[in-house]
Amino acid sequence: MSNSSPAREGAKRDIAPIVFCDFDGTVTPLDVTDQILTQLAHPSWREIEREWMLGLIGSRECLERQIALVDAPPEELHAVIDSITIDPHFSAFCRFTRRRRMPLYIVSDGFDYVIHRVLKRAGVAGAFRNGSRLFASALRVEGHRLLPSFPHSAEPCEHGCATCKAAIIRHHSEGRQPIVFVGDGMSDRFAVEVADLAFAKRRLLAHCRESGIACHPFETFKDVQGTLEKLLAPTPARRCRQPVAALS
Ligand SMILES: [Mg+2]
Ligand SMILES: [Zn+2]
C-alpha cells in the first residue's frame, strides 16, 4: 500500500502480522448498532445517519446523538443483541490467528457491551480472548437509557471517529509487524490507508476500487484465512513466494 516503503516491506517480510478487524458487518453480517437503533430508537436516528454519510459529522457525534434516541428496557436491548449471528468461519479464524501467533484486534465504532455479548453468545468469547484485544466505544446501560463514551478517541481525531481505527493501527505500526485489516464499511476507509494488506467487502470494497487502494475482496473469514494461509505459509516445503507486505 502507498505508505509501505520498500525498506519497510523488506524489514517486515518474515514477521507474523497483526490482524485488525472491524466488527459490525464484518464479524456479524448485520450492523448491530443499526439494529438497536432501528428497533429501539426514535426514527429520527436516520436523519443523523444521513449527516454522517454525507460527511457532515464524524462517527463519534453521530453515535452520541443516535444512541441518545434509544428508550427501551434492558430486556429489549438484550433481545436485539441476542438475535445477531456471526460469520460461521470467525471462530476458526480466531484459532488460526492464535496458531500462527498473529495478534487479532477488533477495532469498532460499535459498543464493547454489545460486542462482548454477541461474541459470548456465539461461543467465540474464549477463542477471541486469548491474545486478542477489543478497541471499541464503551456503553453503560442505565434503565431505559444508553450512555456512550469513547475511551479510544480521548483526543478527537481529524476524522471525528468514535474509535479512530487509523490512529490505533498507526500506533501499532511502529513495530516491525505488517498490518492486516479486514472491514466492510465507510468507518474503515481511514484504516485501509494505513494497513499493509487490506481485505474489503461491500461499501469498503467500492471505496477501495474508486480510490485506487489495493485490497483483497472477501465474503467470509474463510476467504481471509485462505488468502493469509497462501501468503504466509512458512514451512520449508511451501516457502512464501510473495511476502505479505509485498502484495499489499
Ligand atoms: Mg463495519
Ligand atoms: Zn479517526
PDB file of C-alpha atoms in Angstrom, residues 32-181:
ATOM      1  CA  VAL A  32     -25.637  -4.368  15.428  1.00  0.00           C
ATOM      2  CA  THR A  33     -25.850  -0.656  16.245  1.00  0.00           C
ATOM      3  CA  ASP A  34     -28.186  -0.140  13.264  1.00  0.00           C
ATOM      4  CA  GLN A  35     -30.365  -2.996  14.532  1.00  0.00           C
ATOM      5  CA  ILE A  36     -30.548  -1.458  18.015  1.00  0.00           C
ATOM      6  CA  LEU A  37     -31.447   1.926  16.544  1.00  0.00           C
ATOM      7  CA  THR A  38     -33.979   0.506  14.062  1.00  0.00           C
ATOM      8  CA  GLN A  39     -35.809  -1.388  16.779  1.00  0.00           C
ATOM      9  CA  LEU A  40     -35.379   0.770  19.878  1.00  0.00           C
ATOM     10  CA  ALA A  41     -34.692   4.397  18.899  1.00  0.00           C
ATOM     11  CA  HIS A  42     -36.830   7.281  17.671  1.00  0.00           C
ATOM     12  CA  PRO A  43     -36.840   7.100  13.833  1.00  0.00           C
ATOM     13  CA  SER A  44     -35.035  10.437  13.565  1.00  0.00           C
ATOM     14  CA  TRP A  45     -31.771   8.462  14.030  1.00  0.00           C
ATOM     15  CA  ARG A  46     -31.823   8.009  10.257  1.00  0.00           C
ATOM     16  CA  GLU A  47     -31.512  11.764   9.680  1.00  0.00           C
ATOM     17  CA  ILE A  48     -28.353  11.770  11.802  1.00  0.00           C
ATOM     18  CA  GLU A  49     -27.105   8.772   9.808  1.00  0.00           C
ATOM     19  CA  ARG A  50     -27.571  10.779   6.616  1.00  0.00           C
ATOM     20  CA  GLU A  51     -25.457  13.632   8.025  1.00  0.00           C
ATOM     21  CA  TRP A  52     -22.685  11.103   8.708  1.00  0.00           C
ATOM     22  CA  MET A  53     -22.996   9.514   5.256  1.00  0.00           C
ATOM     23  CA  LEU A  54     -22.661  12.968   3.701  1.00  0.00           C
ATOM     24  CA  GLY A  55     -19.510  13.584   5.743  1.00  0.00           C
ATOM     25  CA  LEU A  56     -21.086  16.483   7.670  1.00  0.00           C
ATOM     26  CA  ILE A  57     -20.354  14.905  11.065  1.00  0.00           C
ATOM     27  CA  GLY A  58     -17.898  12.285  12.371  1.00  0.00           C
ATOM     28  CA  SER A  59     -18.933   8.878  13.683  1.00  0.00           C
ATOM     29  CA  ARG A  60     -18.437   9.997  17.291  1.00  0.00           C
ATOM     30  CA  GLU A  61     -21.006  12.808  17.095  1.00  0.00           C
ATOM     31  CA  CYS A  62     -23.232  10.551  15.004  1.00  0.00           C
ATOM     32  CA  LEU A  63     -23.254   7.758  17.611  1.00  0.00           C
ATOM     33  CA  GLU A  64     -23.616  10.111  20.575  1.00  0.00           C
ATOM     34  CA  ARG A  65     -26.724  11.738  19.088  1.00  0.00           C
ATOM     35  CA  GLN A  66     -28.214   8.467  17.799  1.00  0.00           C
ATOM     36  CA  ILE A  67     -27.772   6.425  20.965  1.00  0.00           C
ATOM     37  CA  ALA A  68     -29.441   9.228  22.972  1.00  0.00           C
ATOM     38  CA  LEU A  69     -32.612   8.437  20.985  1.00  0.00           C
ATOM     39  CA  VAL A  70     -32.850   4.904  22.421  1.00  0.00           C
ATOM     40  CA  ASP A  71     -35.591   4.480  25.008  1.00  0.00           C
ATOM     41  CA  ALA A  72     -36.095   0.827  25.933  1.00  0.00           C
ATOM     42  CA  PRO A  73     -35.712  -1.546  28.895  1.00  0.00           C
ATOM     43  CA  PRO A  74     -32.525  -3.679  29.075  1.00  0.00           C
ATOM     44  CA  GLU A  75     -34.515  -6.839  28.230  1.00  0.00           C
ATOM     45  CA  GLU A  76     -35.433  -5.372  24.848  1.00  0.00           C
ATOM     46  CA  LEU A  77     -31.826  -4.322  24.226  1.00  0.00           C
ATOM     47  CA  HIS A  78     -30.637  -7.831  25.072  1.00  0.00           C
ATOM     48  CA  ALA A  79     -33.267  -9.394  22.788  1.00  0.00           C
ATOM     49  CA  VAL A  80     -31.990  -7.327  19.840  1.00  0.00           C
ATOM     50  CA  ILE A  81     -28.350  -8.161  20.594  1.00  0.00           C
ATOM     51  CA  ASP A  82     -29.156 -11.861  21.038  1.00  0.00           C
ATOM     52  CA  SER A  83     -30.783 -12.008  17.589  1.00  0.00           C
ATOM     53  CA  ILE A  84     -27.410 -11.206  15.952  1.00  0.00           C
ATOM     54  CA  THR A  85     -25.439 -14.035  14.333  1.00  0.00           C
ATOM     55  CA  ILE A  86     -21.758 -14.014  13.400  1.00  0.00           C
ATOM     56  CA  ASP A  87     -19.763 -15.205  10.383  1.00  0.00           C
ATOM     57  CA  PRO A  88     -19.696 -19.027  10.836  1.00  0.00           C
ATOM     58  CA  HIS A  89     -15.964 -19.054   9.954  1.00  0.00           C
ATOM     59  CA  PHE A  90     -14.904 -16.429  12.507  1.00  0.00           C
ATOM     60  CA  SER A  91     -14.312 -18.928  15.305  1.00  0.00           C
ATOM     61  CA  ALA A  92     -11.967 -20.990  13.095  1.00  0.00           C
ATOM     62  CA  PHE A  93     -10.260 -17.759  12.047  1.00  0.00           C
ATOM     63  CA  CYS A  94      -9.615 -16.865  15.733  1.00  0.00           C
ATOM     64  CA  ARG A  95      -7.995 -20.277  16.250  1.00  0.00           C
ATOM     65  CA  PHE A  96      -5.971 -19.819  13.038  1.00  0.00           C
ATOM     66  CA  THR A  97      -4.564 -16.455  14.183  1.00  0.00           C
ATOM     67  CA  ARG A  98      -3.656 -17.934  17.567  1.00  0.00           C
ATOM     68  CA  ARG A  99      -1.961 -20.932  15.961  1.00  0.00           C
ATOM     69  CA  ARG A 100       0.071 -18.614  13.757  1.00  0.00           C
ATOM     70  CA  ARG A 101       0.837 -16.247  16.658  1.00  0.00           C
ATOM     71  CA  MET A 102      -0.864 -13.336  14.925  1.00  0.00           C
ATOM     72  CA  PRO A 103      -2.449 -10.891  17.380  1.00  0.00           C
ATOM     73  CA  LEU A 104      -6.115 -10.338  16.454  1.00  0.00           C
ATOM     74  CA  TYR A 105      -7.543  -6.954  17.401  1.00  0.00           C
ATOM     75  CA  ILE A 106     -11.148  -5.932  16.844  1.00  0.00           C
ATOM     76  CA  VAL A 107     -11.466  -2.199  16.146  1.00  0.00           C
ATOM     77  CA  SER A 108     -15.012  -0.884  16.166  1.00  0.00           C
ATOM     78  CA  ASP A 109     -17.122   2.245  16.388  1.00  0.00           C
ATOM     79  CA  GLY A 110     -19.684  -0.102  17.979  1.00  0.00           C
ATOM     80  CA  PHE A 111     -20.029  -0.734  21.704  1.00  0.00           C
ATOM     81  CA  ASP A 112     -17.951  -3.033  23.926  1.00  0.00           C
ATOM     82  CA  TYR A 113     -21.024  -4.128  25.913  1.00  0.00           C
ATOM     83  CA  VAL A 114     -22.734  -5.261  22.706  1.00  0.00           C
ATOM     84  CA  ILE A 115     -19.670  -6.896  21.113  1.00  0.00           C
ATOM     85  CA  HIS A 116     -18.806  -8.909  24.248  1.00  0.00           C
ATOM     86  CA  ARG A 117     -22.389 -10.167  24.452  1.00  0.00           C
ATOM     87  CA  VAL A 118     -22.528 -11.140  20.757  1.00  0.00           C
ATOM     88  CA  LEU A 119     -19.192 -12.984  20.937  1.00  0.00           C
ATOM     89  CA  LYS A 120     -20.087 -14.746  24.179  1.00  0.00           C
ATOM     90  CA  ARG A 121     -23.446 -15.898  22.843  1.00  0.00           C
ATOM     91  CA  ALA A 122     -21.785 -17.150  19.636  1.00  0.00           C
ATOM     92  CA  GLY A 123     -19.331 -19.172  21.748  1.00  0.00           C
ATOM     93  CA  VAL A 124     -16.340 -17.201  20.456  1.00  0.00           C
ATOM     94  CA  ALA A 125     -15.506 -15.193  23.580  1.00  0.00           C
ATOM     95  CA  GLY A 126     -12.871 -17.714  24.709  1.00  0.00           C
ATOM     96  CA  ALA A 127     -11.343 -18.126  21.254  1.00  0.00           C
ATOM     97  CA  PHE A 128     -11.196 -14.371  20.892  1.00  0.00           C
ATOM     98  CA  ARG A 129      -9.882 -13.550  24.362  1.00  0.00           C
ATOM     99  CA  ASN A 130      -6.544 -15.367  24.104  1.00  0.00           C
ATOM    100  CA  GLY A 131      -4.012 -12.824  22.875  1.00  0.00           C
ATOM    101  CA  SER A 132      -6.721 -10.685  21.335  1.00  0.00           C
ATOM    102  CA  ARG A 133      -7.983  -7.229  22.170  1.00  0.00           C
ATOM    103  CA  LEU A 134     -11.046  -5.133  21.614  1.00  0.00           C
ATOM    104  CA  PHE A 135     -10.880  -1.414  20.805  1.00  0.00           C
ATOM    105  CA  ALA A 136     -14.445  -0.100  20.772  1.00  0.00           C
ATOM    106  CA  SER A 137     -16.760   2.581  22.095  1.00  0.00           C
ATOM    107  CA  ALA A 138     -17.981   1.997  25.655  1.00  0.00           C
ATOM    108  CA  LEU A 139     -21.617   1.714  26.723  1.00  0.00           C
ATOM    109  CA  ARG A 140     -23.330   1.903  30.090  1.00  0.00           C
ATOM    110  CA  VAL A 141     -26.930   0.779  30.429  1.00  0.00           C
ATOM    111  CA  GLU A 142     -28.924   2.915  32.872  1.00  0.00           C
ATOM    112  CA  GLY A 143     -32.593   1.960  32.998  1.00  0.00           C
ATOM    113  CA  HIS A 144     -34.074   2.735  29.591  1.00  0.00           C
ATOM    114  CA  ARG A 145     -31.105   4.863  28.549  1.00  0.00           C
ATOM    115  CA  LEU A 146     -27.766   4.044  26.957  1.00  0.00           C
ATOM    116  CA  LEU A 147     -24.757   6.173  27.886  1.00  0.00           C
ATOM    117  CA  PRO A 148     -21.844   6.055  25.434  1.00  0.00           C
ATOM    118  CA  SER A 149     -18.225   7.051  25.980  1.00  0.00           C
ATOM    119  CA  PHE A 150     -15.190   6.875  23.742  1.00  0.00           C
ATOM    120  CA  PRO A 151     -12.081   5.572  25.515  1.00  0.00           C
ATOM    121  CA  HIS A 152     -10.091   5.187  22.266  1.00  0.00           C
ATOM    122  CA  SER A 153     -10.668   8.693  20.973  1.00  0.00           C
ATOM    123  CA  ALA A 154      -9.795  10.693  24.060  1.00  0.00           C
ATOM    124  CA  GLU A 155      -8.312  13.296  21.721  1.00  0.00           C
ATOM    125  CA  PRO A 156     -10.839  13.864  18.925  1.00  0.00           C
ATOM    126  CA  CYS A 157      -9.105  12.839  15.667  1.00  0.00           C
ATOM    127  CA  GLU A 158      -9.212  14.743  12.379  1.00  0.00           C
ATOM    128  CA  HIS A 159     -11.966  12.409  11.100  1.00  0.00           C
ATOM    129  CA  GLY A 160     -14.220  12.776  14.167  1.00  0.00           C
ATOM    130  CA  CYS A 161     -14.153   8.993  14.764  1.00  0.00           C
ATOM    131  CA  ALA A 162     -15.824   7.305  17.740  1.00  0.00           C
ATOM    132  CA  THR A 163     -12.923   4.826  17.727  1.00  0.00           C
ATOM    133  CA  CYS A 164     -10.117   6.036  15.474  1.00  0.00           C
ATOM    134  CA  LYS A 165      -9.082   2.829  13.696  1.00  0.00           C
ATOM    135  CA  ALA A 166      -6.357   4.630  11.747  1.00  0.00           C
ATOM    136  CA  ALA A 167      -4.808   6.041  14.955  1.00  0.00           C
ATOM    137  CA  ILE A 168      -4.902   2.640  16.698  1.00  0.00           C
ATOM    138  CA  ILE A 169      -3.302   0.960  13.677  1.00  0.00           C
ATOM    139  CA  ARG A 170      -0.697   3.717  13.324  1.00  0.00           C
ATOM    140  CA  HIS A 171       0.212   3.282  16.986  1.00  0.00           C
ATOM    141  CA  HIS A 172       0.808  -0.450  16.401  1.00  0.00           C
ATOM    142  CA  SER A 173       2.619   0.118  13.077  1.00  0.00           C
ATOM    143  CA  GLU A 174       5.624   1.472  14.922  1.00  0.00           C
ATOM    144  CA  GLY A 175       6.788  -2.109  15.386  1.00  0.00           C
ATOM    145  CA  ARG A 176       8.055  -4.329  12.588  1.00  0.00           C
ATOM    146  CA  GLN A 177       4.868  -6.346  12.207  1.00  0.00           C
ATOM    147  CA  PRO A 178       2.893  -5.929   8.963  1.00  0.00           C
ATOM    148  CA  ILE A 179      -0.670  -4.730   9.448  1.00  0.00           C
ATOM    149  CA  VAL A 180      -3.603  -6.670   8.010  1.00  0.00           C
ATOM    150  CA  PHE A 181      -7.024  -5.004   8.038  1.00  0.00           C
TER     151      PHE A 181
END
